[in-house]
Coordinates of C-alpha atoms and ligand atoms in Angstrom, one line a residue:
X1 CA 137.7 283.5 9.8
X2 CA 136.1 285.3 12.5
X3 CA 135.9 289.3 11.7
X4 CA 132.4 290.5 11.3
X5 CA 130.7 288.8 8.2
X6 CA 131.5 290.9 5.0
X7 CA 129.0 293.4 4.3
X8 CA 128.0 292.5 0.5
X9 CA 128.5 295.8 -0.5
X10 CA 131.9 296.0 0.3
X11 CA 134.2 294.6 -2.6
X12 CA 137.2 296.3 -4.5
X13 CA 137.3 298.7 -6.9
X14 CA 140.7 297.1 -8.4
X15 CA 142.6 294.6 -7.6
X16 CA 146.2 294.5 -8.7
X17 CA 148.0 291.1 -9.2
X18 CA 151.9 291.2 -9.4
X19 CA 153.6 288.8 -11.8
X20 CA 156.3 290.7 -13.4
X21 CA 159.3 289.2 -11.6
X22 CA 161.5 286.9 -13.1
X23 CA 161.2 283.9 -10.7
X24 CA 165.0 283.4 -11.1
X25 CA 164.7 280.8 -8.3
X26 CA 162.4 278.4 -10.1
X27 CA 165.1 277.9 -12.8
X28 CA 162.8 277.4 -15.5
X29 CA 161.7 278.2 -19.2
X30 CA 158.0 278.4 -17.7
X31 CA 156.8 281.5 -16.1
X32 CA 157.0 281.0 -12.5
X33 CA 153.5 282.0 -11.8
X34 CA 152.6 279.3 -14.8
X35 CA 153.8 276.6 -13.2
X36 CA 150.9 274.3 -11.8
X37 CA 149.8 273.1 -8.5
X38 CA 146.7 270.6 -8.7
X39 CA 146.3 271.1 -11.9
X40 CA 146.1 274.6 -11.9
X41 CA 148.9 277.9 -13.0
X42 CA 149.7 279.6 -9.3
X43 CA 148.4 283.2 -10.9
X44 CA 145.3 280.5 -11.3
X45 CA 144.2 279.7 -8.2
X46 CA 145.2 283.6 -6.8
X47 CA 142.8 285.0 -9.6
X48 CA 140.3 282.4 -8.8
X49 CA 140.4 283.7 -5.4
X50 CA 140.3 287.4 -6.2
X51 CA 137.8 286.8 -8.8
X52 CA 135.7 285.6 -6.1
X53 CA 135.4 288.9 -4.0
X54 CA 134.2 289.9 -7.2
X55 CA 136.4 293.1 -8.1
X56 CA 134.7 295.9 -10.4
X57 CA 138.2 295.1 -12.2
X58 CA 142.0 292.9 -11.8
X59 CA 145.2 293.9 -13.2
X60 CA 147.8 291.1 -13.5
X61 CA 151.5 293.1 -14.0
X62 CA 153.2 291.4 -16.3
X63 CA 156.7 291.6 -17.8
X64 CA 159.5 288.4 -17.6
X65 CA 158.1 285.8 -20.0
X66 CA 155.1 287.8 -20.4
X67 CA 153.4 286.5 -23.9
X68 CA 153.0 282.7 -21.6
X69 CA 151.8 285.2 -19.2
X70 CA 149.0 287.0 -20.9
X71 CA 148.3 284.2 -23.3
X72 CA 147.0 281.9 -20.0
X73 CA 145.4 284.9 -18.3
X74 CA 143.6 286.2 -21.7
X75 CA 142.7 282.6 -22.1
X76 CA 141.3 281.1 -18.7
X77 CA 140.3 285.2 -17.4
X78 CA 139.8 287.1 -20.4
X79 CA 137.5 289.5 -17.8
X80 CA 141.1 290.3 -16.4
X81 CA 143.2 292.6 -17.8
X82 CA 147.1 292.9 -18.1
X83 CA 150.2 296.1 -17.7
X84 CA 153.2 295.7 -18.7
X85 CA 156.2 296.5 -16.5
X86 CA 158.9 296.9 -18.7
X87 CA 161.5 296.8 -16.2
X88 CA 161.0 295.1 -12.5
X89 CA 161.7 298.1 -10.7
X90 CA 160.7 297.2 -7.8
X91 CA 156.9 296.7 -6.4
X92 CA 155.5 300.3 -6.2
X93 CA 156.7 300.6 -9.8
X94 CA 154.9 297.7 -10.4
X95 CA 151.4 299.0 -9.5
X96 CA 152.2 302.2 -11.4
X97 CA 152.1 300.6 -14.3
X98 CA 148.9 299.3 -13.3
X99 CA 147.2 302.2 -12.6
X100 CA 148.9 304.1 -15.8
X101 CA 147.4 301.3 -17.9
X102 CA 143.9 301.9 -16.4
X103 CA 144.3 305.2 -17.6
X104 CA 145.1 304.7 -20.7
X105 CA 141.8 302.9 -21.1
X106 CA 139.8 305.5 -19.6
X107 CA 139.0 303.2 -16.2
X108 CA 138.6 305.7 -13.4
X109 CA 139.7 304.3 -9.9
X110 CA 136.5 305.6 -7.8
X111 CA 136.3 305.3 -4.1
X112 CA 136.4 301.6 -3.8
X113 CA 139.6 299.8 -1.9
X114 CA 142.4 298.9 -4.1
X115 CA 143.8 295.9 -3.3
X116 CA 147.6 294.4 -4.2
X117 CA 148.3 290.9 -4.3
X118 CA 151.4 288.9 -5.5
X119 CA 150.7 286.2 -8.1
X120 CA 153.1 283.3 -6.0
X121 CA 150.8 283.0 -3.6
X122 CA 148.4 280.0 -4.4
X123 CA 147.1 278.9 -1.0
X124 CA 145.2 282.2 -0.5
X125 CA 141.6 282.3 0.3
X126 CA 138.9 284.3 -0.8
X127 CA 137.9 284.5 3.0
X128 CA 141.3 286.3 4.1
X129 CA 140.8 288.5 1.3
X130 CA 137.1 289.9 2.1
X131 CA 138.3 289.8 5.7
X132 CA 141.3 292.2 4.6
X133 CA 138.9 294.8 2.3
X134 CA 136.4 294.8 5.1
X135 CA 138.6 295.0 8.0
X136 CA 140.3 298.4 5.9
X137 CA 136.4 299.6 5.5
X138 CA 135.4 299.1 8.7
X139 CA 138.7 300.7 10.6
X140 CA 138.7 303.7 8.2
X141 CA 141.8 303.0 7.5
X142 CA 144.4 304.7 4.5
X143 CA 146.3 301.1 4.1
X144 CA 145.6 298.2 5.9
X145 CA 148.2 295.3 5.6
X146 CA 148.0 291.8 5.9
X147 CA 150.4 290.4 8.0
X148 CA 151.1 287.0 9.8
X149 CA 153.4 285.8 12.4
X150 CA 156.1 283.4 11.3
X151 CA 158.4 280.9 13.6
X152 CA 161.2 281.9 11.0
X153 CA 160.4 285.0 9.0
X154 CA 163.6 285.3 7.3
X155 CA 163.2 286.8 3.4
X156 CA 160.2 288.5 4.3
X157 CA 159.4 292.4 5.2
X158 CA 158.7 292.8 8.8
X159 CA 156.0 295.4 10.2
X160 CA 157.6 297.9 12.2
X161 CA 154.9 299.1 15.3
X162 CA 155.5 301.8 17.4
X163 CA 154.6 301.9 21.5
X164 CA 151.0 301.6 21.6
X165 CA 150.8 298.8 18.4
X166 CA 150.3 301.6 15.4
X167 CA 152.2 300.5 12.1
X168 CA 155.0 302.8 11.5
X169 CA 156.3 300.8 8.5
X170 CA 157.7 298.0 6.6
X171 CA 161.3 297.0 6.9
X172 CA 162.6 294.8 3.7
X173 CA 164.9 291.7 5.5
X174 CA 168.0 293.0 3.4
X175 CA 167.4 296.9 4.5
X176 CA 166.7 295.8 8.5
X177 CA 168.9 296.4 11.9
X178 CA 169.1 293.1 13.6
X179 CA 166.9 294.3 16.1
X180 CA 164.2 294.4 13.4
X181 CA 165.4 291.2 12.4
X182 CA 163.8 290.0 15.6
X183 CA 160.3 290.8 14.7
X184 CA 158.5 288.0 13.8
X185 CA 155.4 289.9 12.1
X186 CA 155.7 289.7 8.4
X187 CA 154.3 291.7 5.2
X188 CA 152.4 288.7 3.0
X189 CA 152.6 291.2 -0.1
X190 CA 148.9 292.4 0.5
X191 CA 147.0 295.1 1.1
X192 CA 144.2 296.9 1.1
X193 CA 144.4 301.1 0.0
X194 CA 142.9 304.1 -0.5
X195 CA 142.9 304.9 -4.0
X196 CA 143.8 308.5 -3.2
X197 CA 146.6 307.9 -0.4
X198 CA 148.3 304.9 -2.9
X199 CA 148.4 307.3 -6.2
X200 CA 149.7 310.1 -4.0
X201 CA 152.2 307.9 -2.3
X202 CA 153.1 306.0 -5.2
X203 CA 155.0 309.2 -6.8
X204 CA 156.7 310.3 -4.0
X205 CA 158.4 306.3 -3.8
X206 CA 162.2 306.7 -4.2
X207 CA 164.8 303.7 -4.8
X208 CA 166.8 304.9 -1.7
X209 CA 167.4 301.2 0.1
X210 CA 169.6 298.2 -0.4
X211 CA 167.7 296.9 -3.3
X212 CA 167.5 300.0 -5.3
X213 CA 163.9 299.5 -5.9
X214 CA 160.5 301.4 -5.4
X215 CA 159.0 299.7 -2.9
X216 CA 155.6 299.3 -2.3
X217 CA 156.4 298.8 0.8
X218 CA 157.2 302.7 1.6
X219 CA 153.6 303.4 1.4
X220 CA 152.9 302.8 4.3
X221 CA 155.3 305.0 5.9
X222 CA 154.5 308.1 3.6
X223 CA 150.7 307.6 4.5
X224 CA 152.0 307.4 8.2
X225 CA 154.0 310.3 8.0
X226 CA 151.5 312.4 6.6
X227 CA 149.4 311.7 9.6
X228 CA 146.9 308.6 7.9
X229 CA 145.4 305.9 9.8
X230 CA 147.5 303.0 8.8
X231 CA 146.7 298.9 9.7
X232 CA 147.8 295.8 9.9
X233 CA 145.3 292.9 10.0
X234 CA 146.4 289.8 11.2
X235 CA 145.8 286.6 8.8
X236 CA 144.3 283.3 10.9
X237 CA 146.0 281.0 8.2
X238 CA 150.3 282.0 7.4
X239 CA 150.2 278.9 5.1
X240 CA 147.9 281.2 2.7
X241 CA 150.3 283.5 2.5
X242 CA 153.5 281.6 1.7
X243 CA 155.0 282.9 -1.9
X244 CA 156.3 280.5 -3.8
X245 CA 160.3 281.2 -5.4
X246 CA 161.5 277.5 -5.6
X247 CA 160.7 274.4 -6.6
X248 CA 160.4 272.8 -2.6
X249 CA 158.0 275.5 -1.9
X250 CA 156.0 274.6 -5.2
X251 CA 155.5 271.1 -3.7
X252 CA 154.8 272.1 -0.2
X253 CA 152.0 274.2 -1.4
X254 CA 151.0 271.6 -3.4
X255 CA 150.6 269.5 -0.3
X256 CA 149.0 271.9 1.5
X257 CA 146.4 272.5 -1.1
X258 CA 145.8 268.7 -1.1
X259 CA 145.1 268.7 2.5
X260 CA 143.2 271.3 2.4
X261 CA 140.8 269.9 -0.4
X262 CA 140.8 266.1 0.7
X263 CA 139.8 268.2 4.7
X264 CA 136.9 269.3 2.5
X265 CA 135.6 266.4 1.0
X266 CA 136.2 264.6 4.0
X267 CA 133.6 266.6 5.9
X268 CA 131.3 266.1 3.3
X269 CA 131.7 262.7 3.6
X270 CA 133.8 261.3 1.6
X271 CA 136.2 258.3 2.7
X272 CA 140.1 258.5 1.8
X273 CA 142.4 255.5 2.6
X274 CA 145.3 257.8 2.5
X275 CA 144.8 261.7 2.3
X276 CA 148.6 262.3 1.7
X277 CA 148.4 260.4 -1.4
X278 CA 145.4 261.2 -2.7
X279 CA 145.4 263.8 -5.3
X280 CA 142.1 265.8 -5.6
X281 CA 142.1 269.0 -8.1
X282 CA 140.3 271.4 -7.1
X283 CA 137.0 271.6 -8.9
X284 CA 136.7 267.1 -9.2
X285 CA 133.0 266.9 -8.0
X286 CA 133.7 263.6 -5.1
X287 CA 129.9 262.1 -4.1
X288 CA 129.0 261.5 -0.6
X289 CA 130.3 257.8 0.1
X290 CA 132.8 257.5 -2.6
X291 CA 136.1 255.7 -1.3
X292 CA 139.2 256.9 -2.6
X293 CA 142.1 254.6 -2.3
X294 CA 145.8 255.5 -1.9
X295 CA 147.4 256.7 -4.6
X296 CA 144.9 257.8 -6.7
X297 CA 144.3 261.4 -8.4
X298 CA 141.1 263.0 -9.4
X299 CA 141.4 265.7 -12.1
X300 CA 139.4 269.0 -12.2
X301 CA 137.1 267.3 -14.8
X302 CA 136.3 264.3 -13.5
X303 CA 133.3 263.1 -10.9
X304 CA 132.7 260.0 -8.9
X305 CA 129.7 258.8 -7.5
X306 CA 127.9 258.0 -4.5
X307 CA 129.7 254.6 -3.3
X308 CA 132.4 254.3 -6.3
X309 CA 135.9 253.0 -5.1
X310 CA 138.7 254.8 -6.9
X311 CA 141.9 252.9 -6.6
X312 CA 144.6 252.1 -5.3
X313 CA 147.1 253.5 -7.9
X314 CA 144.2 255.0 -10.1
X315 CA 144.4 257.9 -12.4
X316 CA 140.8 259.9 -13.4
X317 CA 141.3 263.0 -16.1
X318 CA 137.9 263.7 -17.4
X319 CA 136.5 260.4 -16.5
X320 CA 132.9 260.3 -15.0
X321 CA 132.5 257.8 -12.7
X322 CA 129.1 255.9 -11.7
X323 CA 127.8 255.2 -8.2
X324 CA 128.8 251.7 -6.6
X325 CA 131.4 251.5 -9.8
X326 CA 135.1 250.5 -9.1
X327 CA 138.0 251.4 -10.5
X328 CA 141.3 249.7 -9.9
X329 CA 145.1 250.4 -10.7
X330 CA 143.8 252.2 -13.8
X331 CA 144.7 254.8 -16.2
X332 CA 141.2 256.6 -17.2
X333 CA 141.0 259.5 -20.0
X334 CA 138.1 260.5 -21.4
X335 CA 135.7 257.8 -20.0
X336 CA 132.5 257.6 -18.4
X337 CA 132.3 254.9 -16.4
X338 CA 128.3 253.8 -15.9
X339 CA 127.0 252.6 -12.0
X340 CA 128.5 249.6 -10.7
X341 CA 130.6 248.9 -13.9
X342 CA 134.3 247.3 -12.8
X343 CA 137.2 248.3 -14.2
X344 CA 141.1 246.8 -13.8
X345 CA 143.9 246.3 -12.8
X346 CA 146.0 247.5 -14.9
X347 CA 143.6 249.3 -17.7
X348 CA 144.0 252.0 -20.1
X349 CA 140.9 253.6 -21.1
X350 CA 140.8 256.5 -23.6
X351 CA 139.1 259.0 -24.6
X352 CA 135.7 258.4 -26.1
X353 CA 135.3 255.3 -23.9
X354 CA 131.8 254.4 -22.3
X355 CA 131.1 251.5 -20.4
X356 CA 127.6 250.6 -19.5
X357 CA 126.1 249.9 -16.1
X358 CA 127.6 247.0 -14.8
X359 CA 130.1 246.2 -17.2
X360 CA 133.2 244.9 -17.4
X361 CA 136.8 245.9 -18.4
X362 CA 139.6 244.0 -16.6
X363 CA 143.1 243.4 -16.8
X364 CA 145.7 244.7 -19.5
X365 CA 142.9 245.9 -21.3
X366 CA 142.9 249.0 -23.5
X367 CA 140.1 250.9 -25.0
X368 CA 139.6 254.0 -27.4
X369 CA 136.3 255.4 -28.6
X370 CA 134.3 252.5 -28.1
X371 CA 131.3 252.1 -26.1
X372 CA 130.5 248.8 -24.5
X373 CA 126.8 247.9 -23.3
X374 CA 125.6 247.2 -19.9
X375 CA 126.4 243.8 -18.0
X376 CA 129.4 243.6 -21.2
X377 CA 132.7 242.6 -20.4
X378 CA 136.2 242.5 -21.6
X379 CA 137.6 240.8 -19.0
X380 CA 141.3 240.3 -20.1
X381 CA 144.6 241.4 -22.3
X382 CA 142.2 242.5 -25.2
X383 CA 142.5 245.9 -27.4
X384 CA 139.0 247.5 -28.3
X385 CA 139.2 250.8 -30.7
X386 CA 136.2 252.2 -32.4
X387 CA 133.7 249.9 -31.1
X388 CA 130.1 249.4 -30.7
X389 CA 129.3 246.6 -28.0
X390 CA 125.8 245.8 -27.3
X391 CA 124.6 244.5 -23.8
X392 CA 125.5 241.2 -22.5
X393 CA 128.1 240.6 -24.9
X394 CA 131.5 238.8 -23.7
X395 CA 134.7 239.8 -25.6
X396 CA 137.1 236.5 -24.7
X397 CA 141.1 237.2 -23.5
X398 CA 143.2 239.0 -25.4
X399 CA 141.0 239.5 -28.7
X400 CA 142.1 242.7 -30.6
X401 CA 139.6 244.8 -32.5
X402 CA 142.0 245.8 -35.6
X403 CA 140.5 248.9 -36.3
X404 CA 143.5 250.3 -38.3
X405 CA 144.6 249.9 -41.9
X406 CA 147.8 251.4 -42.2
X407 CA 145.6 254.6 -43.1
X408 CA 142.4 255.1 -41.6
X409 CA 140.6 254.0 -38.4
X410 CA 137.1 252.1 -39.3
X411 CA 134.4 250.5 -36.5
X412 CA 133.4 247.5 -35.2
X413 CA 129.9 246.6 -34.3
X414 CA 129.6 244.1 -31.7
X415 CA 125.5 243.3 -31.3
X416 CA 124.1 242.1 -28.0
X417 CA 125.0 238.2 -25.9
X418 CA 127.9 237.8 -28.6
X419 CA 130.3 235.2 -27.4
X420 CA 133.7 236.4 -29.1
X421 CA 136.0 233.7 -28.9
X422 CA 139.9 233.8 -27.3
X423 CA 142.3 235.5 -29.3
X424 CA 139.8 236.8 -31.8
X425 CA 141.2 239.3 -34.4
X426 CA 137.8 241.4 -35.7
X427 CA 139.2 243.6 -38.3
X428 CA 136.9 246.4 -39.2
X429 CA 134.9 247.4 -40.3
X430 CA 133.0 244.3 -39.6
X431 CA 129.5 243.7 -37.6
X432 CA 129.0 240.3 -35.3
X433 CA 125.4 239.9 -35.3
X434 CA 123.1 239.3 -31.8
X435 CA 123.3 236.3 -30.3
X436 CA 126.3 235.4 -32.6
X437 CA 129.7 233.7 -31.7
X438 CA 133.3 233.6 -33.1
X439 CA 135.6 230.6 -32.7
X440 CA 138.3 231.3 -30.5
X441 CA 141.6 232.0 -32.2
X442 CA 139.7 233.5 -35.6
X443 CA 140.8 236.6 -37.5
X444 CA 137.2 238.0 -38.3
X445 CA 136.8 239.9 -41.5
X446 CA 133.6 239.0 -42.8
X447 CA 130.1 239.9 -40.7
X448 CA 128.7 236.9 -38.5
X449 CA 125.1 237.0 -39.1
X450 CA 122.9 236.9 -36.2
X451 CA 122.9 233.1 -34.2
X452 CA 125.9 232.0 -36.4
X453 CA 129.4 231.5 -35.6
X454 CA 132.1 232.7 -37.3
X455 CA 135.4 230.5 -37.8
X456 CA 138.3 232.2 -39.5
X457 CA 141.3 230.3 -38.8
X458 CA 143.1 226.9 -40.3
X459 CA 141.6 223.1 -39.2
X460 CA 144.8 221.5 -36.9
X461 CA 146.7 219.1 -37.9
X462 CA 148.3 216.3 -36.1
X463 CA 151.3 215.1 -37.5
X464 CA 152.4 211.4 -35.6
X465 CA 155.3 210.8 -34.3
X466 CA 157.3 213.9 -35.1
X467 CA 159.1 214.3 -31.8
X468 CA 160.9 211.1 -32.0
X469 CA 161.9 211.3 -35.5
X470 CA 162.8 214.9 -35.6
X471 CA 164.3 215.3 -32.0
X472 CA 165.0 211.6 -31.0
X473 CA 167.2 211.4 -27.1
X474 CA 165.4 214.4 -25.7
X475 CA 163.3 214.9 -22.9
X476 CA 160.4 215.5 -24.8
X477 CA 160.7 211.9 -27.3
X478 CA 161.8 210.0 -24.0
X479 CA 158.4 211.4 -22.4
X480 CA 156.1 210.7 -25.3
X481 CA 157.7 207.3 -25.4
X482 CA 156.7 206.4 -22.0
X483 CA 153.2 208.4 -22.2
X484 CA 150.1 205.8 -21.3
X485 CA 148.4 209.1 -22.7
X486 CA 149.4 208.4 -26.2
X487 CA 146.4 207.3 -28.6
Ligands
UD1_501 C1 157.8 291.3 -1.1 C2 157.6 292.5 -0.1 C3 157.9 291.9 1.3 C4 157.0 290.8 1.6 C5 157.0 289.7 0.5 C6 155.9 288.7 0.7 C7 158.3 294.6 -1.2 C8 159.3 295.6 -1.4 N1 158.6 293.5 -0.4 O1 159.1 290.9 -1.0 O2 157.7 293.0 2.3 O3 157.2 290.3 2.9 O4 156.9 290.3 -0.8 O5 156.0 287.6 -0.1 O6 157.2 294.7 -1.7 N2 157.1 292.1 -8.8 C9 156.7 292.8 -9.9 N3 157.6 293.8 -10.3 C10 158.7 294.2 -9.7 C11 159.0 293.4 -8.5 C12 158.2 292.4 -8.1 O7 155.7 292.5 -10.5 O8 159.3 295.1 -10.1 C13 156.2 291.0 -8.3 C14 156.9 289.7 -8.3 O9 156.7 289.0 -9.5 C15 156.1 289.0 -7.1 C16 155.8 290.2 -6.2 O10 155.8 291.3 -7.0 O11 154.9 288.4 -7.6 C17 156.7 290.3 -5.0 O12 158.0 290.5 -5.5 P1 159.2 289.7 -4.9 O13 160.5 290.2 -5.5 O14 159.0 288.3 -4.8 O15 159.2 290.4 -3.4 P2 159.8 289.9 -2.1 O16 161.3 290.2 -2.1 O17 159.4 288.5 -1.9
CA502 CA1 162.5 289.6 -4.2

């Protein structure tokens, strides 16, 4: 942004957060403001953005589906409070309630800006919002408005200036003359007051437009017609202030906000295959280096290191990553992943997983709770629950760690350079010694000491000449009959 750099001392005294509307457009059980974009509510990322211009206190109005509505706010922001608007009365009535409900718990407004903001409005930046408080401190102004010009402003309030640029007031699209229609200067729903001018104005509000509502709106025109300095300051960014009602706008934000991040770590040198379908939350730490592939999302909790490769088609939630590690066509929940350690395609790991530096977990693999030492590897179509895998160790194709008996879970211990066999069935608990091998094809329930090898499974048997008494004429007898193979 490029007003004057915010003097520190200027934040707001309150800021007020509307989320009392019904979000009839959404068509959903959830709360509109609840519903997530990155990984995050839309009241979310607003609050994380007001929160950051840090407010002596915030207000979110509540009042359709407003236990979801408290419930997440008292949970993620419990320094935030909440009012109740009964009825949605429009969007002065709305910040009535918010002051009444300050009162009533003895919070005194002070001198401080006021600002409103809606709760639909995820892209906003903390920037635009300093830039609006100090713009109103620095012009002395009663309200200041933040406005934006739109190519089609339709739905939107549009600012009404008279001859020499002064705002006279806002005109709601369903109360304007087609001539205000024209203007393409629209209200984004924020604003910076006075506290004295906005509780004076606030009870002289009436419902007298097309809406039958108390508009917020109209404050701008009392304070101008009692002779206060009103402005509008022009946002850089209209894409911060776009409100979400629908579901299209819900993923164009979304998209937006995943430019805007992947822009981000981009500059700070990050590598993306294909930024529009790479899904970083906000809040995924991404080190310098680190290669995202397409089709790959990053979760707020999750890291990746200097060098790692993350897809293409990978998932991370929680899941640390290691420098120089790669993960491919994975699902990862709950894992950290050590440096250089290989993982995929086609992998599921869960929760409680750890595999060491330079380990291994490859295709159709699955693991839960287990940890698995450096330089280990499960290379292929195996199942490995509440494990302990030492260093070195090689778990052959599709062995299963059976780690269930119907009732409870119990653990395998897998010591260090253990050779388990093919098609291995360790049932747990059970412990395979260091240095120890199992015979592929072996269902494991007793402990292999260290050095040994364990063989659980039936000597073959050879019966001769089976295929040409039991299915004489076939393909098979005529082949073993003409086999120089044979003995
Ligand atoms: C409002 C503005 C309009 C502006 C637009 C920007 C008014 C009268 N109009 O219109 O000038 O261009 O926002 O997006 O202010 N809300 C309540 N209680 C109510 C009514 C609304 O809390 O009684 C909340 C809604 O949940 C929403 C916000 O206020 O978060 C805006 O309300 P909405 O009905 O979406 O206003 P718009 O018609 O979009
Ligand atoms: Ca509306």
């Amino acid at each position: 942004m490029n007003a004057e750099p915010a003097d520190s001392e200027i934040r707001p005294g309150l800021v007020v957060v509307l989320a009392a509307g019904a979000g009839t457009r959404m068509k959903s059980d959830l709360a509109k403001v609840l519903h997530p974009i990155l990984g995050r509510p839309l009241l979310g990322h607003v609050l994380a953005a007001v929160l950051d211009t840090k407010p002596r206190h915030v207000v979110v109005v509540v009042g359709h589906q407003r236990e979801q509505v408290v419930e997440y706010v008292n949970r993620d922001f419990p320094q935030v409070l909440t009012a109740v608007q009964d009825e949605q009365n429009g969007t002065g009535h709305a910040v009535r309630c918010a002051l009444n409900a300050l009162a009533a718990d003895g919070i005194e407004l002070g001198d401080e800006p006021v600002m409103v903001v809606a709760g639909d409005t995820p892209l906003l930046t903390p920037a635009t919002l300093t830039d609006l408080v100090s713009t109103h401190v620095a012009t002395h102004a009663s309200v200041t408005v933040l406005t934006a010009e739109l190519d089609d402003p339709f739905g939107y309030g549009r600012i009404v200036r008279d001859d020499d640029g002064g705002v006279l007031a806002i005109v709601e699209q369903k109360d304007a003359t087609p001539e205000q229609t024209q203007i393409h200067e629209i209200n984004s729903g924020m604003f910076a007051f006075n506290p004295d001018t906005l509780v004076d104005a606030l009870n002289r509000l009436t419902t007298d437009n097309s809406q039958g509502e108390e508009y917020l709106t109209d404050v701008l025109a009392i304070a101008r017609s009692d002779g206060k300095s009103v402005s509008a300051h022009q946002g850089e960014d209209p894409d911060e202030m776009h409100g979400i009602n629908n579901r299209a706008q819900l993923a164009a934000a979304t998209a937006l906000l995943r430019d805007r991040i992947n822009a981000e770590h981009m500059l700070a040198g990050v590598t993306f295959v294909d930024p529009a379908t790479a899904w970083i939350e906000p809040g995924a730490e991404l080190a310098p280096d680190a290669l995202i592939e397409r089709n790959s999302a990053v979760d707020a909790g999750s890291s990746v290191g200097s060098g790692a490769v993350i897809g293409p088609d990978t998932t991370l939630i929680g899941t640390q990553v290691g420098a120089g590690a790669h993960v491919l066509r994975s699902h990862c929940d709950g894992a950290v992943i050590h440096e250089h350690a290989t993982v995929g395609p086609f992998t599921f790991l869960r929760p409680g997983t750890e595999l060491g530096e330079r380990g291994k977990v490859g295709a159709f693999v699955e693991v839960k709770k287990s940890t698995i030492g450096p330089g280990s590897k499960v290379p292929h179509l195996s199942y490995v629950g509440d494990a302990r895998i030492g260093e070195g160790s090689n778990i052959g194709a599709a062995t299963i760690f059976a780690n269930y008996d119907g009732e409870h879970k119990h653990a395998t211990v897998v010591g260090d350079h253990v050779r388990v066999g093919s098609d291995s069935i360790l049932v747990a608990p059970v412990t395979i010694g260091d240095g120890a091998y199992t015979a592929a094809g072996s269902v494991i329930t007793e402990d292999v000491p260290a050095g040994a090898i364990g063989i659980g499974r039936e000597r073959q048997v050879n019966v001769e000449g089976w295929v040409a008494r039991k299915h004489p004429g076939t393909s098979s007898a005529d082949a073993a009959a003409s086999s120089k193979s044979t003995e």
